[in-house]
CSV table of C-alpha atoms in Angstrom, one decimal:
chain,number,residue,atom,x,y,z
A,1176,MET,CA,29.8,5.5,1.8
A,1177,PHE,CA,27.3,2.8,3.0
A,1178,ASP,CA,28.2,2.6,6.7
A,1179,LEU,CA,24.8,3.6,7.8
A,1180,SER,CA,24.4,5.6,11.0
A,1181,PRO,CA,21.9,4.3,13.6
A,1182,GLU,CA,19.4,7.0,12.4
A,1183,GLU,CA,19.8,6.0,8.8
A,1184,TYR,CA,19.4,2.3,9.6
A,1185,SER,CA,16.4,3.1,11.6
A,1186,ALA,CA,14.8,5.0,8.8
A,1187,MET,CA,15.4,2.2,6.3
A,1188,MET,CA,14.1,-0.5,8.6
A,1189,LEU,CA,11.0,1.6,9.5
A,1190,SER,CA,10.3,2.1,5.8
A,1191,LEU,CA,10.4,-1.7,5.2
A,1192,LYS,CA,8.2,-2.3,8.3
A,1193,VAL,CA,5.7,0.3,7.2
A,1194,GLY,CA,5.7,-1.0,3.6
A,1195,LEU,CA,5.1,-4.6,4.6
A,1196,TRP,CA,2.4,-3.8,7.1
A,1197,SER,CA,0.8,-1.5,4.5
A,1198,VAL,CA,0.6,-4.3,1.9
A,1199,GLY,CA,-0.6,-6.8,4.5
A,1200,ILE,CA,-3.6,-4.8,5.6
A,1201,ILE,CA,-4.8,-3.9,2.1
A,1202,LEU,CA,-4.2,-7.3,0.4
A,1203,VAL,CA,-7.6,-8.9,1.2
A,1204,PRO,CA,-9.6,-5.7,0.7
A,1205,GLY,CA,-7.7,-5.1,-2.5
A,1206,VAL,CA,-8.5,-8.5,-3.9
A,1207,PHE,CA,-12.1,-8.2,-3.0
A,1208,THR,CA,-12.4,-4.6,-4.4
A,1209,GLY,CA,-10.6,-5.6,-7.6
A,1210,TRP,CA,-12.9,-8.5,-8.1
A,1211,LEU,CA,-16.0,-6.4,-7.3
A,1212,LEU,CA,-15.1,-3.7,-9.9
A,1213,ALA,CA,-14.1,-6.3,-12.5
A,1214,ARG,CA,-17.0,-8.7,-12.2
A,1215,LYS,CA,-20.0,-6.8,-10.8
A,1216,ASP,CA,-22.3,-4.0,-12.0
A,1217,PHE,CA,-24.1,-2.2,-9.2
A,1218,MET,CA,-25.6,1.2,-8.5
A,1219,GLY,CA,-23.0,3.8,-7.7
A,1220,LYS,CA,-20.1,1.7,-9.1
A,1221,SER,CA,-18.6,4.8,-10.8
A,1222,LEU,CA,-18.7,6.7,-7.5
A,1223,VAL,CA,-17.1,3.8,-5.6
A,1224,ASP,CA,-14.4,3.6,-8.3
A,1225,GLY,CA,-13.8,7.3,-8.1
A,1226,ILE,CA,-13.5,7.3,-4.3
A,1227,ILE,CA,-11.1,4.4,-4.4
A,1228,HIS,CA,-8.8,6.2,-6.9
A,1229,LEU,CA,-9.2,9.6,-5.3
A,1230,PRO,CA,-5.8,9.4,-3.5
A,1231,LEU,CA,-4.1,9.1,-6.9
A,1232,VAL,CA,-5.3,12.5,-8.0
A,1233,LEU,CA,-5.6,14.4,-4.7
A,1234,PRO,CA,-2.4,16.1,-3.4
A,1235,PRO,CA,-1.0,13.8,-0.8
A,1236,VAL,CA,-1.0,16.6,1.8
A,1237,VAL,CA,-4.8,16.9,1.4
A,1238,THR,CA,-5.1,13.1,2.0
A,1239,GLY,CA,-2.9,13.4,5.1
A,1240,TYR,CA,-4.8,16.4,6.4
A,1241,LEU,CA,-8.1,14.6,6.0
A,1242,LEU,CA,-6.7,11.7,7.9
A,1243,LEU,CA,-5.6,14.1,10.7
A,1244,LEU,CA,-9.1,15.6,10.8
A,1245,MET,CA,-10.8,12.2,11.1
A,1246,LEU,CA,-8.2,10.2,13.0
A,1247,GLY,CA,-6.3,12.7,15.1
A,1248,ARG,CA,-6.7,12.7,18.9
A,1249,GLN,CA,-9.5,15.3,18.5
A,1250,GLY,CA,-10.9,13.9,15.2
A,1251,MET,CA,-14.3,12.4,14.8
A,1252,ILE,CA,-13.1,8.8,14.7
A,1253,GLY,CA,-9.7,9.3,16.4
A,1254,LYS,CA,-11.3,10.7,19.6
A,1255,TRP,CA,-13.6,7.7,19.9
A,1256,LEU,CA,-10.7,5.2,19.3
A,1257,TYR,CA,-8.6,6.9,22.0
A,1258,GLN,CA,-11.5,7.0,24.5
A,1259,GLN,CA,-12.7,3.5,23.9
A,1260,PHE,CA,-9.5,1.6,23.1
A,1261,ASP,CA,-6.7,3.9,24.1
A,1262,ILE,CA,-5.5,3.8,20.4
A,1263,THR,CA,-3.8,6.8,18.8
A,1264,LEU,CA,-2.9,6.7,15.1
A,1265,ALA,CA,-1.7,10.2,14.5
A,1266,PHE,CA,2.0,10.7,15.1
A,1267,SER,CA,2.7,7.0,15.4
A,1268,TRP,CA,4.1,4.3,13.0
A,1269,ARG,CA,0.7,2.7,12.9
A,1270,GLY,CA,-0.6,6.0,11.4
A,1271,ALA,CA,2.2,5.9,8.9
A,1272,VAL,CA,1.0,2.4,7.9
A,1273,LEU,CA,-2.5,3.7,7.5
A,1274,ALA,CA,-1.4,6.7,5.4
A,1275,THR,CA,0.8,4.6,3.1
A,1276,ALA,CA,-1.9,1.9,2.8
A,1277,LEU,CA,-4.4,4.5,1.7
A,1278,MET,CA,-2.1,6.0,-0.9
A,1279,SER,CA,-1.0,2.6,-2.3
A,1280,PHE,CA,-4.5,0.9,-2.3
A,1281,PRO,CA,-5.6,2.3,-5.7
A,1282,LEU,CA,-2.5,0.8,-7.4
A,1283,MET,CA,-3.1,-2.6,-6.0
A,1284,VAL,CA,-6.8,-2.5,-6.9
A,1285,ARG,CA,-6.1,-1.4,-10.5
A,1286,SER,CA,-3.6,-4.2,-11.0
A,1287,ILE,CA,-5.9,-6.9,-9.6
A,1288,ARG,CA,-8.9,-5.5,-11.4
A,1289,LEU,CA,-7.1,-5.6,-14.7
A,1290,SER,CA,-5.9,-9.2,-14.0
A,1291,ILE,CA,-9.4,-10.4,-13.2
A,1292,SER,CA,-10.9,-8.6,-16.2
A,1293,THR,CA,-8.6,-10.6,-18.5
A,1294,ILE,CA,-9.8,-14.0,-17.1
A,1295,ASP,CA,-12.1,-15.7,-19.5
A,1296,ILE,CA,-15.5,-15.6,-17.8
A,1297,LYS,CA,-16.5,-18.8,-19.5
A,1298,LEU,CA,-14.1,-20.7,-17.2
A,1299,GLU,CA,-16.1,-19.4,-14.2
A,1300,GLN,CA,-19.4,-20.2,-15.9
A,1301,ALA,CA,-18.2,-23.7,-16.6
A,1302,ALA,CA,-17.3,-24.2,-13.0
A,1303,ARG,CA,-20.7,-22.9,-11.9
A,1304,SER,CA,-22.4,-25.2,-14.4
A,1305,LEU,CA,-20.6,-28.2,-12.8
A,1306,GLY,CA,-22.1,-27.3,-9.4
A,1307,ALA,CA,-19.4,-25.0,-7.9
A,1308,SER,CA,-20.7,-22.4,-5.6
A,1309,GLY,CA,-19.8,-18.8,-6.2
A,1310,LEU,CA,-17.3,-18.8,-3.3
A,1311,ASN,CA,-15.8,-22.1,-4.5
A,1312,CYS,CA,-15.6,-20.8,-8.1
A,1313,PHE,CA,-13.7,-17.8,-6.8
A,1314,PHE,CA,-11.1,-19.7,-4.8
A,1315,THR,CA,-10.6,-22.5,-7.4
A,1316,VAL,CA,-10.8,-20.6,-10.7
A,1317,THR,CA,-10.7,-16.8,-10.4
A,1318,LEU,CA,-8.1,-16.4,-7.6
A,1319,PRO,CA,-5.4,-18.8,-9.0
A,1320,LEU,CA,-5.7,-17.2,-12.4
A,1321,ALA,CA,-5.4,-13.7,-10.9
A,1322,ILE,CA,-2.3,-14.5,-8.9
A,1323,PRO,CA,0.1,-12.7,-11.3
A,1324,GLY,CA,-2.0,-9.5,-11.0
A,1325,ILE,CA,-2.2,-9.9,-7.2
A,1326,ILE,CA,1.6,-10.3,-6.9
A,1327,SER,CA,2.3,-7.4,-9.2
A,1328,GLY,CA,-0.2,-5.2,-7.4
A,1329,SER,CA,1.2,-6.1,-4.0
A,1330,ILE,CA,4.7,-5.2,-5.0
A,1331,LEU,CA,3.6,-2.0,-6.7
A,1332,ALA,CA,1.8,-1.0,-3.5
A,1333,PHE,CA,5.0,-1.9,-1.5
A,1334,ALA,CA,7.1,0.3,-3.7
A,1335,ARG,CA,4.6,3.1,-3.5
A,1336,SER,CA,4.6,2.8,0.3
A,1337,LEU,CA,8.4,3.2,0.4
A,1338,GLY,CA,8.1,6.5,-1.4
A,1339,GLU,CA,5.2,8.0,0.4
A,1340,PHE,CA,5.9,11.5,1.8
A,1341,GLY,CA,3.1,14.1,1.8
A,1342,ALA,CA,0.3,12.2,3.5
A,1343,THR,CA,2.8,10.6,6.0
A,1344,ILE,CA,4.4,13.8,7.2
A,1345,THR,CA,1.0,15.6,7.4
A,1346,PHE,CA,-0.7,12.8,9.4
A,1347,VAL,CA,2.1,11.4,11.6
A,1348,GLY,CA,4.9,14.0,11.5
A,1349,ASN,CA,8.6,13.4,11.2
A,1350,ILE,CA,9.5,11.7,14.5
A,1351,GLU,CA,12.9,9.9,14.6
A,1352,ASP,CA,12.6,6.1,15.2
A,1353,GLU,CA,8.8,6.4,15.1
A,1354,THR,CA,7.6,7.9,11.8
A,1355,ARG,CA,10.7,9.0,10.0
A,1356,THR,CA,10.8,6.7,7.0
A,1357,LEU,CA,13.3,7.0,4.1
A,1358,PRO,CA,11.6,10.0,2.3
A,1359,LEU,CA,11.2,11.9,5.5
A,1360,ALA,CA,14.8,11.1,6.5
A,1361,ILE,CA,16.1,12.4,3.2
A,1362,TYR,CA,14.0,15.5,3.6
A,1363,THR,CA,15.4,16.0,7.1
A,1364,TYR,CA,19.1,15.6,6.0
A,1365,ILE,CA,18.8,18.0,3.1
A,1366,GLN,CA,17.6,20.7,5.6
A,1367,VAL,CA,20.9,20.6,7.6
A,1368,PRO,CA,24.3,21.8,6.3
A,1369,ASP,CA,26.2,18.5,6.9
A,1370,GLY,CA,23.4,16.2,5.9
A,1371,ALA,CA,24.2,15.8,2.2
A,1372,GLU,CA,26.1,12.6,2.5
A,1373,SER,CA,23.4,10.9,4.6
A,1374,ALA,CA,20.8,12.1,2.2
A,1375,GLN,CA,22.7,10.7,-0.8
A,1376,ARG,CA,23.1,7.3,0.9
A,1377,LEU,CA,19.4,7.1,1.7
A,1378,LEU,CA,18.6,8.3,-1.8
A,1379,ILE,CA,20.6,5.4,-3.3
A,1380,ILE,CA,19.0,2.9,-0.9
A,1381,SER,CA,15.5,4.2,-1.9
A,1382,VAL,CA,16.2,3.8,-5.6
A,1383,VAL,CA,17.7,0.3,-5.1
A,1384,LEU,CA,14.7,-0.9,-3.0
A,1385,ALA,CA,12.1,0.6,-5.4
A,1386,LEU,CA,13.9,-0.7,-8.5
A,1387,GLY,CA,14.5,-4.1,-6.9
A,1388,ALA,CA,10.8,-4.3,-6.1
A,1389,LEU,CA,9.8,-3.6,-9.6
A,1390,LEU,CA,12.2,-6.1,-11.1
A,1391,PHE,CA,11.1,-8.7,-8.6
A,1392,SER,CA,7.5,-7.9,-9.5
A,1393,GLY,CA,8.2,-8.5,-13.2
A,1394,LEU,CA,10.1,-11.8,-12.5
A,1395,ILE,CA,7.3,-13.2,-10.3
A,1396,GLU,CA,4.6,-12.2,-12.7
A,1397,ARG,CA,6.4,-14.0,-15.6
A,1398,ARG,CA,7.0,-17.1,-13.4
A,1399,ALA,CA,3.4,-17.1,-12.3
A,1400,ALA,CA,2.1,-16.7,-15.8
A,1401,HIS,CA,4.3,-19.6,-16.8
A,1402,TRP,CA,3.0,-21.8,-14.0
A,1403,LEU,CA,-0.5,-21.0,-15.0
A,1404,GLY,CA,0.1,-21.9,-18.6
A,1405,GLY,CA,0.7,-18.5,-20.1
A,1406,LYS,CA,3.5,-17.3,-22.3
């Protein structure tokens, strides 16, 4: 049942690779954006908040098509990237990373924002009153206390990346060994008469990976809360 074919193994490894890269490139922006939305009031905050969360409410195909219009070989930004740096994102695994990162970014921001919002602001004010700069206060007080939320947000984003389908297939297509992640491979196998067994194998792997990520997230969050003196 679980003797994976080279194509199935490739889809699984590509999903893990895309998911890890996706979390890696949004981690720092996610922490900064979560802190910004939790701690600062500025003109246009509601608009920024809405734009960040737009991928959660837009159909994923729309998000993928927008990416294709902007970053495709003939897109406004994509054409410039290709001409200046010979970089092509559409129909490549790098584009899959970008699409999944965009779709999972709101989940990471929401988790980090919630975590920072629960930190007692008096702790930060006390650090500032003792002479700590704003940057020093962030790295010595806010960031350590927000670690559970950052870990949880990262794992949620990773799990979301594993399941991304609509934006990915629209922006980068369904190319074996290049952009065919687990959801795309399952979709491919259910389209062919003898693909049911392969689709079921990949379905089970997808559920196990996603469930494992969520359980691991909960475990790490509890451990981190314990280390930081929580319940």
